[in-house]
Coordinates of C-alpha atoms in Angstrom, one line a residue:
Chain A
M21 CA 15.7 29.4 -74.3
N22 CA 13.6 30.6 -70.7
P23 CA 16.1 31.3 -67.7
A24 CA 16.1 28.5 -65.5
G25 CA 15.6 31.0 -62.6
S26 CA 12.1 31.9 -64.4
I27 CA 11.2 28.4 -64.8
W28 CA 12.1 27.4 -61.0
N29 CA 9.7 30.5 -59.9
T30 CA 7.1 29.2 -61.6
L31 CA 7.4 25.8 -60.3
R32 CA 7.6 27.9 -57.0
E33 CA 3.9 29.1 -57.6
I34 CA 2.5 25.4 -57.2
V35 CA 1.6 24.7 -53.6
D36 CA 0.7 21.5 -52.2
P37 CA -2.8 22.1 -51.0
E38 CA -2.4 20.1 -47.8
L39 CA 0.9 21.3 -46.6
G40 CA 0.5 25.0 -48.0
C41 CA 4.0 24.9 -49.0
N42 CA 5.5 25.2 -52.6
I43 CA 6.6 22.0 -54.0
V44 CA 10.1 23.2 -54.7
D45 CA 10.7 24.2 -51.2
L46 CA 9.4 21.1 -50.2
G47 CA 12.0 19.3 -52.1
L48 CA 9.3 17.8 -54.6
I49 CA 11.5 18.8 -57.7
R50 CA 14.6 16.7 -58.0
S51 CA 16.1 17.9 -61.1
M52 CA 15.0 20.2 -63.9
T53 CA 16.8 20.3 -67.3
Q54 CA 15.9 22.5 -70.3
S55 CA 16.7 21.3 -74.1
G56 CA 15.5 23.8 -76.5
T57 CA 12.2 24.2 -76.2
T58 CA 11.4 21.1 -73.9
V59 CA 11.6 21.1 -70.3
R60 CA 12.1 17.8 -68.3
V61 CA 11.3 17.9 -64.4
E62 CA 12.1 15.0 -62.4
M63 CA 9.9 15.3 -59.3
T64 CA 9.1 13.1 -56.3
L65 CA 6.2 13.0 -53.6
T66 CA 6.4 12.9 -50.0
S67 CA 5.1 9.4 -50.0
P68 CA 4.9 7.0 -53.1
G69 CA 1.3 6.6 -52.8
C70 CA 0.2 10.2 -52.1
P71 CA -3.0 11.2 -53.3
L72 CA -2.2 14.3 -54.6
G73 CA 0.2 13.5 -56.9
S74 CA -1.3 13.2 -60.3
A75 CA -2.7 16.8 -59.4
L76 CA 0.9 17.9 -58.9
E77 CA 2.2 16.0 -61.5
S78 CA -0.5 17.8 -63.9
A79 CA 0.2 21.3 -62.2
V80 CA 3.9 21.5 -63.1
E81 CA 3.1 20.3 -66.8
S82 CA 0.2 23.2 -67.1
A83 CA 2.5 26.0 -65.2
L84 CA 5.4 25.2 -67.5
L85 CA 3.7 24.9 -70.9
G86 CA 2.0 28.5 -69.8
L87 CA 5.7 29.8 -70.2
P88 CA 6.7 31.5 -73.2
G89 CA 9.2 29.4 -75.1
V90 CA 8.3 26.0 -73.9
E91 CA 6.6 23.9 -76.2
A92 CA 6.8 20.6 -74.7
V93 CA 7.2 19.1 -70.4
E94 CA 8.3 15.8 -69.8
V95 CA 7.4 14.9 -66.3
R96 CA 8.9 11.9 -64.5
L97 CA 7.9 10.5 -61.0
V98 CA 11.0 9.3 -59.1
F99 CA 11.0 7.4 -55.6
E100 CA 14.5 6.6 -55.4
P101 CA 16.2 7.8 -53.1
P102 CA 12.7 8.4 -51.1
W103 CA 11.5 11.6 -50.4
S104 CA 13.2 12.9 -46.8
I105 CA 13.2 15.6 -44.6
A106 CA 16.6 16.9 -46.0
E107 CA 15.2 18.1 -48.8
V108 CA 13.0 20.4 -47.2
S109 CA 13.8 24.4 -47.5
P110 CA 14.7 25.8 -44.2
A111 CA 11.7 28.4 -45.4
A112 CA 9.2 25.4 -45.4
R113 CA 10.5 23.8 -42.5
A114 CA 9.6 27.0 -40.4
Q115 CA 6.2 26.9 -42.0
L116 CA 5.8 23.2 -41.3
G117 CA 7.1 23.6 -37.8
I118 CA 10.1 21.0 -38.6
P119 CA 12.7 21.1 -35.4
V120 CA 15.7 22.4 -36.8
A121 CA 17.8 19.8 -35.4
M122 CA 16.1 17.4 -38.0
P123 CA 18.9 16.4 -40.7
S124 CA 19.4 19.7 -43.2
A125 CA 19.6 19.7 -46.9
G126 CA 22.9 18.9 -49.1
S127 CA 22.1 16.1 -51.7
A128 CA 23.1 16.3 -55.1
T129 CA 19.8 16.6 -56.2
T130 CA 19.3 19.8 -53.8
L131 CA 22.7 21.2 -55.3
T132 CA 21.5 20.7 -58.7
R133 CA 17.9 22.6 -57.7
S134 CA 20.2 25.4 -56.2
A135 CA 22.6 25.9 -58.7
A136 CA 19.8 26.3 -61.2
S137 CA 17.6 28.5 -59.3
Chain B
M9 CA 6.7 6.9 -65.8
A10 CA 7.9 10.0 -68.1
K11 CA 5.0 11.8 -69.4
C12 CA 5.3 14.3 -72.2
K13 CA 2.7 17.2 -72.8
H14 CA 2.8 19.9 -75.4
R15 CA 1.9 23.5 -75.1
H16 CA -1.8 24.6 -75.0
P17 CA -4.0 22.2 -73.6
P18 CA -7.5 23.5 -74.5
E19 CA -9.0 23.7 -70.9
A20 CA -8.4 22.5 -67.5
P21 CA -8.5 18.7 -67.2
R22 CA -10.4 16.5 -64.8
I23 CA -7.7 15.1 -63.1
T24 CA -8.3 12.3 -60.3
A25 CA -5.9 10.5 -58.1
A26 CA -4.1 7.7 -59.2
N27 CA -6.9 4.8 -59.4
A28 CA -9.5 7.0 -57.9
P29 CA -13.1 6.3 -58.8
S30 CA -15.3 9.4 -59.7
A31 CA -15.3 11.8 -56.4
T32 CA -19.2 11.6 -56.8
V33 CA -19.1 7.8 -55.7
P34 CA -17.4 8.6 -52.1
L35 CA -19.2 12.0 -51.7
R36 CA -22.9 10.5 -52.0
F37 CA -22.2 8.0 -49.2
I38 CA -20.6 11.0 -47.6
T39 CA -23.4 13.0 -47.8
A40 CA -26.1 10.6 -46.9
G41 CA -24.0 10.1 -43.5
I42 CA -23.7 13.5 -42.9
L43 CA -27.9 13.8 -43.2
A44 CA -28.0 10.8 -40.8
L45 CA -25.9 12.3 -38.5
V46 CA -27.9 15.6 -38.5
L47 CA -31.0 13.5 -37.9
A48 CA -29.6 11.9 -34.9
G49 CA -28.5 14.8 -33.6
G50 CA -32.1 16.1 -33.9
W51 CA -33.6 12.9 -32.4
L52 CA -30.8 13.3 -29.7
V53 CA -32.4 16.6 -28.8
A54 CA -35.5 15.7 -28.6
K55 CA -35.3 12.6 -27.0
P56 CA -32.0 13.2 -24.3
E57 CA -33.0 10.0 -22.3
L58 CA -31.5 7.9 -25.3
L59 CA -28.5 8.3 -23.2
T60 CA -29.9 7.1 -19.9
R61 CA -32.7 4.5 -21.0
Y62 CA -32.1 0.8 -21.2
H63 CA -31.0 0.4 -24.6
Y64 CA -33.0 -3.1 -25.2
G65 CA -36.3 -1.1 -26.8
P66 CA -37.5 0.6 -30.1
D67 CA -36.2 4.2 -29.8
A68 CA -32.8 3.2 -28.9
V69 CA -32.2 0.3 -31.3
A70 CA -33.9 2.5 -33.9
F71 CA -31.3 5.3 -32.8
A72 CA -28.4 2.9 -32.6
H73 CA -28.8 2.1 -36.4
L74 CA -29.7 5.3 -37.6
V75 CA -26.1 6.2 -35.9
L76 CA -24.2 3.2 -36.8
L77 CA -25.5 2.2 -40.2
G78 CA -26.8 5.6 -41.4
F79 CA -23.6 7.6 -40.3
A80 CA -21.1 5.5 -39.7
A81 CA -21.5 2.7 -42.3
S82 CA -22.2 5.3 -44.9
V83 CA -19.0 7.5 -44.4
V84 CA -17.1 4.2 -44.2
M85 CA -18.4 2.9 -47.5
G86 CA -17.9 6.2 -49.0
V87 CA -14.3 6.6 -47.7
L88 CA -13.2 2.9 -48.7
Y89 CA -14.4 3.4 -52.1
Q90 CA -12.0 6.0 -52.8
F91 CA -9.3 4.8 -49.9
T92 CA -8.9 1.5 -51.3
P93 CA -7.9 2.1 -54.6
V94 CA -6.1 5.3 -54.1
A95 CA -4.2 4.1 -50.9
L96 CA -3.7 0.1 -52.0
D97 CA -3.0 0.7 -55.4
A98 CA -5.8 -1.2 -57.0
R99 CA -8.3 0.1 -59.7
L100 CA -12.1 0.2 -58.1
H101 CA -13.6 -2.8 -59.6
S102 CA -16.9 -1.4 -60.4
E103 CA -18.4 2.1 -59.6
R104 CA -21.7 1.0 -61.3
I105 CA -21.8 -1.7 -58.7
A106 CA -21.1 1.2 -56.3
R107 CA -23.7 3.5 -57.2
W108 CA -26.6 0.8 -57.3
Q109 CA -25.2 0.0 -54.1
W110 CA -26.0 3.5 -52.5
W111 CA -29.8 3.1 -53.5
L112 CA -29.9 -0.1 -51.5
H113 CA -28.0 1.3 -48.9
L114 CA -30.4 4.3 -48.6
A115 CA -33.5 2.0 -48.7
G116 CA -32.2 -0.2 -46.4
V117 CA -31.3 1.9 -43.6
A118 CA -34.4 4.4 -43.6
G119 CA -36.6 1.4 -43.9
M120 CA -34.9 -0.5 -40.9
V121 CA -34.8 2.8 -38.7
W122 CA -38.7 3.4 -39.1
M123 CA -39.6 0.0 -38.9
F124 CA -37.1 -0.7 -35.7
R125 CA -39.1 2.5 -34.5
R126 CA -42.5 0.4 -34.8
W127 CA -40.9 -2.9 -33.7
D128 CA -42.1 -4.4 -36.8
M129 CA -39.8 -7.4 -37.0
W130 CA -41.1 -8.6 -39.8
Q131 CA -40.3 -5.3 -41.8
V132 CA -37.4 -4.9 -40.1
G133 CA -36.1 -8.2 -42.1
Q134 CA -37.4 -7.1 -45.4
F135 CA -35.5 -4.0 -45.1
G136 CA -32.7 -5.5 -43.7
L137 CA -32.4 -7.8 -46.9
V138 CA -32.1 -4.9 -48.9
F139 CA -29.5 -3.4 -47.1
G140 CA -27.8 -6.6 -46.9
L141 CA -27.9 -6.8 -50.7
G142 CA -26.2 -3.8 -50.8
V143 CA -23.4 -4.8 -48.0
A144 CA -22.7 -7.9 -50.1
L145 CA -22.5 -5.9 -53.7
F146 CA -20.3 -3.7 -51.5
A147 CA -18.3 -6.4 -50.2
W148 CA -17.8 -8.2 -53.5
N149 CA -16.3 -5.0 -55.0
M150 CA -14.1 -4.2 -52.2
A151 CA -13.3 -8.4 -52.8
R152 CA -12.5 -7.8 -56.4
T153 CA -10.6 -4.3 -56.0
L154 CA -8.3 -5.8 -53.2
A155 CA -7.8 -9.0 -55.4
H156 CA -5.6 -6.6 -57.5
V157 CA -3.4 -5.1 -54.7
P158 CA -0.1 -5.4 -55.6
R159 CA 1.3 -5.8 -51.7
W160 CA -0.6 -7.3 -49.1
T161 CA 0.1 -4.8 -46.2
P162 CA -1.4 -4.6 -42.6
V163 CA -3.7 -1.6 -44.3
A164 CA -4.7 -4.0 -47.0
F165 CA -5.5 -7.1 -44.3
G166 CA -7.0 -4.7 -41.8
V167 CA -9.6 -3.0 -44.7
A168 CA -10.3 -7.1 -46.1
S169 CA -10.7 -8.3 -42.5
S170 CA -13.2 -5.1 -41.8
V171 CA -15.4 -5.6 -45.1
G172 CA -15.8 -9.8 -44.0
W173 CA -16.7 -8.4 -40.3
L174 CA -19.3 -6.1 -41.9
L175 CA -20.7 -9.1 -43.6
V176 CA -21.1 -11.5 -41.0
T177 CA -22.6 -8.5 -38.9
V178 CA -25.5 -8.3 -41.3
L179 CA -26.1 -11.9 -41.3
A180 CA -26.1 -11.8 -37.7
G181 CA -28.4 -9.0 -37.8
L182 CA -30.7 -10.8 -40.1
F183 CA -30.5 -13.8 -38.3
L184 CA -31.4 -11.8 -35.0
A185 CA -34.4 -10.6 -37.1
C186 CA -35.5 -14.1 -38.1
T187 CA -35.1 -15.2 -34.4
K188 CA -37.6 -12.5 -33.3
L189 CA -40.3 -13.8 -35.4
W190 CA -39.5 -17.7 -34.8
P191 CA -37.8 -17.8 -31.2
W192 CA -37.2 -21.4 -32.0
L193 CA -34.5 -20.9 -34.5
S194 CA -32.1 -19.6 -31.4
P195 CA -30.2 -21.0 -29.0
F196 CA -29.1 -18.0 -27.6
A197 CA -30.6 -15.5 -25.3
P198 CA -32.1 -12.6 -26.9
L199 CA -29.8 -9.9 -25.4
A200 CA -26.9 -11.9 -25.5
Q201 CA -27.2 -12.2 -29.4
M202 CA -27.9 -8.4 -30.0
H203 CA -25.0 -7.7 -28.0
A204 CA -22.8 -10.2 -30.3
H205 CA -24.1 -8.5 -33.1
A206 CA -23.3 -5.2 -31.6
H207 CA -19.8 -6.2 -31.1
L208 CA -19.3 -7.8 -34.8
G209 CA -20.2 -4.1 -35.9
V210 CA -18.4 -1.7 -33.8
L211 CA -15.7 -4.1 -32.9
G212 CA -14.8 -6.3 -36.1
S213 CA -15.7 -3.4 -38.8
F214 CA -15.5 -0.2 -37.5
I215 CA -12.5 -0.3 -34.9
L216 CA -10.9 -2.7 -36.7
L217 CA -10.6 -0.6 -39.9
T218 CA -9.8 2.6 -37.9
V219 CA -6.6 1.1 -36.9
A220 CA -6.2 -0.2 -40.1
V221 CA -6.4 3.2 -42.1
S222 CA -5.0 5.0 -39.1
Y223 CA -1.6 2.9 -40.2
R224 CA -2.0 5.1 -43.6
L225 CA -3.5 8.4 -43.0
V226 CA -1.7 9.6 -39.7
P227 CA 1.5 9.1 -41.7
M228 CA 0.4 10.7 -44.6
F229 CA -1.4 13.9 -42.7
L230 CA 1.8 14.0 -40.4
I231 CA 4.5 13.0 -43.0
S232 CA 5.5 10.0 -40.9
S233 CA 5.9 6.5 -41.5
V234 CA 5.0 3.0 -39.8
Q235 CA 7.7 2.4 -37.6
D236 CA 7.4 -1.4 -37.3
E237 CA 5.2 -3.3 -39.9
R238 CA 5.3 -6.2 -37.6
R239 CA 3.7 -4.8 -35.0
A240 CA 1.0 -3.1 -37.0
W241 CA 0.2 -6.8 -38.5
W242 CA 0.2 -8.5 -35.2
S243 CA -2.3 -5.5 -33.6
L244 CA -5.0 -6.3 -36.5
I245 CA -4.2 -10.0 -36.2
L246 CA -4.9 -9.9 -32.4
L247 CA -7.9 -7.4 -33.3
N248 CA -9.4 -9.8 -35.6
L249 CA -9.1 -12.9 -33.2
G250 CA -10.7 -11.0 -30.6
T251 CA -13.7 -9.8 -32.3
G252 CA -14.4 -13.6 -33.2
A253 CA -13.8 -14.5 -29.9
A254 CA -16.0 -11.8 -28.2
A255 CA -18.7 -12.7 -30.2
V256 CA -18.6 -16.0 -29.7
T257 CA -18.2 -15.6 -25.9
I258 CA -21.1 -12.6 -25.6
A259 CA -23.3 -14.8 -27.4
L260 CA -22.9 -17.8 -25.1
E261 CA -22.7 -15.7 -22.1
S262 CA -19.4 -17.6 -21.6
R263 CA -17.0 -16.4 -18.6
W264 CA -14.4 -16.7 -21.5
K265 CA -15.2 -13.4 -22.8
L266 CA -12.9 -11.7 -20.5
A267 CA -10.3 -13.5 -22.2
A268 CA -11.5 -12.3 -25.5
L269 CA -11.4 -9.0 -24.4
L270 CA -7.5 -9.1 -23.2
I271 CA -7.1 -10.3 -27.0
V272 CA -8.9 -7.3 -28.0
L273 CA -6.9 -5.1 -25.5
A274 CA -3.5 -6.6 -26.4
G275 CA -4.2 -5.5 -30.2
L276 CA -5.3 -2.3 -29.1
A277 CA -2.2 -1.7 -27.0
L278 CA 0.0 -2.8 -29.9
H279 CA -1.6 -0.3 -32.1
A280 CA -1.3 2.6 -29.4
I281 CA 2.7 1.9 -29.2
E282 CA 2.7 2.2 -33.4
L283 CA 0.8 5.2 -33.0
H284 CA 2.5 6.6 -30.6
A285 CA 6.1 6.0 -32.6
I286 CA 4.4 7.4 -35.8
L287 CA 3.7 10.4 -33.9
R288 CA 7.0 10.6 -32.3
T289 CA 8.6 10.6 -36.0
R290 CA 6.2 12.9 -37.4
M291 CA 7.9 15.6 -39.7
R292 CA 4.9 17.6 -39.2
A293 CA 5.0 19.5 -35.8
M294 CA 1.6 21.0 -35.8
I295 CA -1.6 18.6 -35.9
D296 CA -4.5 20.2 -36.8
C297 CA -8.3 20.1 -35.6
G298 CA -9.2 17.2 -37.9
M299 CA -6.2 15.1 -36.8
Q300 CA -6.5 15.8 -33.3
S301 CA -10.1 14.8 -33.1
F302 CA -9.1 11.0 -34.9
L303 CA -6.6 11.0 -32.3
T304 CA -9.0 12.0 -29.5
G305 CA -11.4 9.2 -30.9
I306 CA -8.5 6.6 -30.7
A307 CA -7.4 8.0 -27.2
L308 CA -11.1 7.2 -25.9
L309 CA -10.8 3.6 -26.7
A310 CA -8.9 3.6 -23.4
P311 CA -11.8 4.5 -21.1
A312 CA -14.2 2.5 -23.5
A313 CA -11.9 -0.8 -22.8
G314 CA -11.7 0.1 -19.1
S315 CA -15.7 -0.1 -19.1
A316 CA -15.6 -3.2 -21.3
L317 CA -13.3 -4.6 -18.4
A318 CA -15.7 -3.6 -15.6
L319 CA -18.5 -5.2 -17.2
C320 CA -16.5 -8.6 -18.3
W321 CA -15.1 -9.1 -14.6
E322 CA -17.9 -11.2 -13.6
G323 CA -18.9 -9.9 -9.9
L324 CA -17.3 -6.9 -10.0
L325 CA -19.9 -4.4 -10.5
P326 CA -23.1 -4.8 -8.4
A327 CA -25.9 -6.1 -10.7
A328 CA -28.0 -2.8 -10.2
A329 CA -24.9 -1.0 -11.5
V330 CA -24.6 -3.2 -14.6
A331 CA -27.4 -1.3 -16.7
R332 CA -25.8 1.9 -16.4
A333 CA -22.3 0.6 -16.8
E334 CA -23.4 -0.5 -20.4
N335 CA -24.7 2.7 -21.2
V336 CA -21.6 3.9 -19.9
Y337 CA -19.7 1.7 -22.4
A338 CA -22.2 2.8 -25.1
V339 CA -22.2 6.3 -25.0
L340 CA -18.2 6.2 -25.1
G341 CA -18.0 3.8 -27.7
I342 CA -20.5 5.7 -30.0
F343 CA -20.4 9.2 -29.1
G344 CA -16.6 9.1 -28.0
V345 CA -14.8 6.5 -30.1
L346 CA -16.8 6.5 -33.3
W347 CA -18.2 10.0 -33.8
F348 CA -14.9 11.4 -32.8
V349 CA -12.8 9.3 -35.4
L350 CA -15.3 9.7 -38.2
I351 CA -15.8 13.2 -37.4
G352 CA -12.4 14.1 -37.2
M353 CA -11.4 12.0 -40.5
L354 CA -14.2 13.7 -42.5
G355 CA -12.7 17.0 -41.6
K356 CA -9.6 16.1 -43.3
I357 CA -10.8 13.9 -46.2
L358 CA -13.9 16.1 -46.9
P359 CA -12.2 19.1 -48.2
F360 CA -9.6 16.9 -50.2
F361 CA -12.7 14.9 -52.1
V362 CA -14.3 18.0 -52.6
W363 CA -10.9 19.8 -53.8
F364 CA -9.8 17.3 -56.0
H365 CA -12.9 17.3 -57.6
R366 CA -13.4 20.8 -58.4
Y367 CA -9.8 22.1 -58.3
S368 CA -6.9 19.3 -59.3
G369 CA -7.4 20.3 -62.7
D370 CA -6.7 24.0 -62.6
I371 CA -3.6 23.8 -60.0
G372 CA -0.9 24.8 -62.0
R373 CA -3.3 27.1 -64.2
T374 CA -4.4 29.5 -61.7
K375 CA -4.1 30.1 -58.0
V376 CA -6.6 27.6 -56.0
P377 CA -7.4 27.7 -52.4
Q378 CA -5.4 25.4 -50.0
L379 CA -7.5 22.6 -48.2
A380 CA -7.6 24.5 -45.0
E381 CA -9.1 27.6 -46.6
M382 CA -12.1 25.7 -47.2
Y383 CA -13.5 25.7 -43.9
S384 CA -13.5 27.3 -40.8
A385 CA -10.9 25.9 -38.2
R386 CA -12.4 28.1 -35.6
L387 CA -15.8 26.5 -36.1
Q388 CA -13.6 23.2 -36.1
E389 CA -12.2 23.7 -32.7
I390 CA -15.7 25.1 -30.9
G391 CA -17.0 21.5 -32.4
R392 CA -14.1 19.6 -31.2
W393 CA -14.6 21.2 -27.4
S394 CA -18.5 21.0 -27.5
H395 CA -17.9 17.4 -28.3
L396 CA -15.9 16.6 -26.1
A397 CA -17.8 18.3 -23.3
G398 CA -20.7 16.4 -24.7
V399 CA -19.1 13.0 -24.4
V400 CA -18.3 13.7 -20.7
C401 CA -21.6 14.6 -19.8
G402 CA -23.5 12.0 -21.5
V403 CA -21.0 9.7 -19.4
A404 CA -22.2 11.3 -16.4
A405 CA -25.6 11.5 -17.3
A406 CA -25.5 7.5 -18.4
A407 CA -23.6 6.8 -15.1
T408 CA -26.0 8.6 -12.7
D409 CA -29.2 8.7 -14.6
S410 CA -29.4 12.3 -14.8
M411 CA -32.0 13.8 -17.4
P412 CA -30.5 17.2 -16.7
L413 CA -27.2 16.2 -17.8
A414 CA -28.4 14.1 -20.5
T415 CA -30.2 17.0 -21.8
A416 CA -26.6 19.0 -21.7
A417 CA -25.0 16.6 -23.3
A418 CA -27.6 16.3 -26.0
G419 CA -27.2 19.9 -26.4
L420 CA -23.7 19.9 -26.6
L421 CA -23.4 17.2 -29.2
A422 CA -25.8 19.3 -31.3
V423 CA -23.3 22.2 -31.4
T424 CA -20.7 19.5 -32.3
I425 CA -22.8 18.3 -35.4
A426 CA -24.0 22.1 -36.3
A427 CA -20.4 23.1 -36.3
F428 CA -19.4 20.0 -38.5
T429 CA -22.7 20.6 -40.9
F430 CA -21.9 24.0 -41.2
N431 CA -18.3 23.5 -42.2
A432 CA -19.7 20.6 -44.3
A433 CA -21.5 23.0 -46.3
R434 CA -18.8 25.2 -46.7
I435 CA -16.7 22.9 -48.3
F436 CA -19.5 21.3 -50.4
S437 CA -20.1 25.0 -51.5
H438 CA -17.0 24.9 -53.4
L439 CA -18.4 22.4 -56.0
R440 CA -21.1 25.2 -57.1
H441 CA -19.1 28.2 -56.6
P442 CA -15.3 27.8 -56.9
A443 CA -12.6 30.0 -55.3
S444 CA -10.0 29.6 -58.2
Q445 CA -9.5 33.0 -59.6
T446 CA -10.0 31.8 -63.4
G447 CA -10.2 35.2 -64.4
E448 CA -6.7 35.5 -63.6
P449 CA -4.0 35.0 -66.2
P450 CA -2.2 31.6 -66.0
L451 CA 0.5 31.4 -63.2
A452 CA 3.5 31.6 -65.4
G453 CA 2.2 35.1 -65.8
I454 CA 1.9 36.2 -62.2
P455 CA 4.8 38.3 -61.0
L456 CA 7.5 36.0 -59.8
S457 CA 9.0 35.6 -56.3
P458 CA 12.5 36.7 -56.0

């Protein structure tokens, strides 16, 4: 079993090459669960037709398979609810220049992530 | 949509964007386009009078075809081969057809430009047929691809119409070449039918496509969304109607061309309103240089439309001023709108294509560069300002028939092309000399942030 914190930190090393922010702070990882040596990740994209989708999906698989104790990775792309600004962390907001007045995080998925990390 | 992978895949896989063809398909067209742009820049420096001289002559017509077919059409075709499958969720019908088309495209454009310079209309027609065959293959490939689009959106409609107008433009061009050999074929005045042909291409194929793809690319890069899809639909419908009406009324030298222009302006106004709404609701505050150039090109549609209005309004301009006003219109349209939009969009798209081709399989395994690290933003900025200054000088040169200003404009535009080409070369260099740190341990081994 791998500590959840190290899995989240590994995911944080994956940076969206266009936006320059990591995919966790961008709110693209909806949830992560681990059972035995299998890690299941639910992720989304900033828009359903995002051309980087396949690369990011593959990056998550590759990065997690590099962790000790992880034998299988299951990545599921979800678009409901659609990605929104509410899922972006304060650090990524500052990097993207998103105004503070925009709605802030508070959804169940974000809580899952916070609790896990 | 869940995928399960087991540990230790042997080597970095070659990932492509969903439905995307091999990156070599768009990149070969884009490379050809950049080469044509460099040639056009050199030609302009050698002959800055192209900006002021009357446009119905061998050099000007050859130069226009080098820019419009060699640069613009090459880039547009390359981008559409990638954009249509990825953005509209439909696999490209045939990469093989696209590769064949590239050869026909190269041979056709090179031959046409060369023969226009010699004003050998028989040979122009021959090479035009080669180019036209390529466009027919392109249109067939696009039509078969678009037939599988799951939802018919404004973007899909705009791409389809633009490809349709490109085909009509080529047919009109071939007809024009025939009328040079057999004048009895045409009921139209030679200059009028040439202007109609040019408007079919620039307005129907290029501007319509710019409007359509802006509804996808601007929201994607700035993290926003189309705010009113009905408005987007209407902008494209009006542009289609306006293009058809403009071509017919220009060819017939009818005074109704003013009405046609007003339809086009209504379409552009709706696009401007929608674009403003998209920009207003964007989540990404910073607009980078590539996107600024793209938006500058769209903004330059306003003065270009103003000069079109002045030319359409009968009696508004004294007869002596018409030729100069036509040159101003052409400078704004070609070096302003067209170059800004294409150079701006290439500034965003080219790094993406190369990144995907070179690094998509490495992300998650090693550190890979970000798109903004693949080129010099400073050089992009220099290119943008010299471009803007070049367009202002070019317009002033065309309006006053001034050779010193034309020379200055050509020099400034050459600086823009040099900056753009240097950046493009830097981006392409990643294909041979990747910047990913393959010697590093996998990401999971990198010290983790707290």
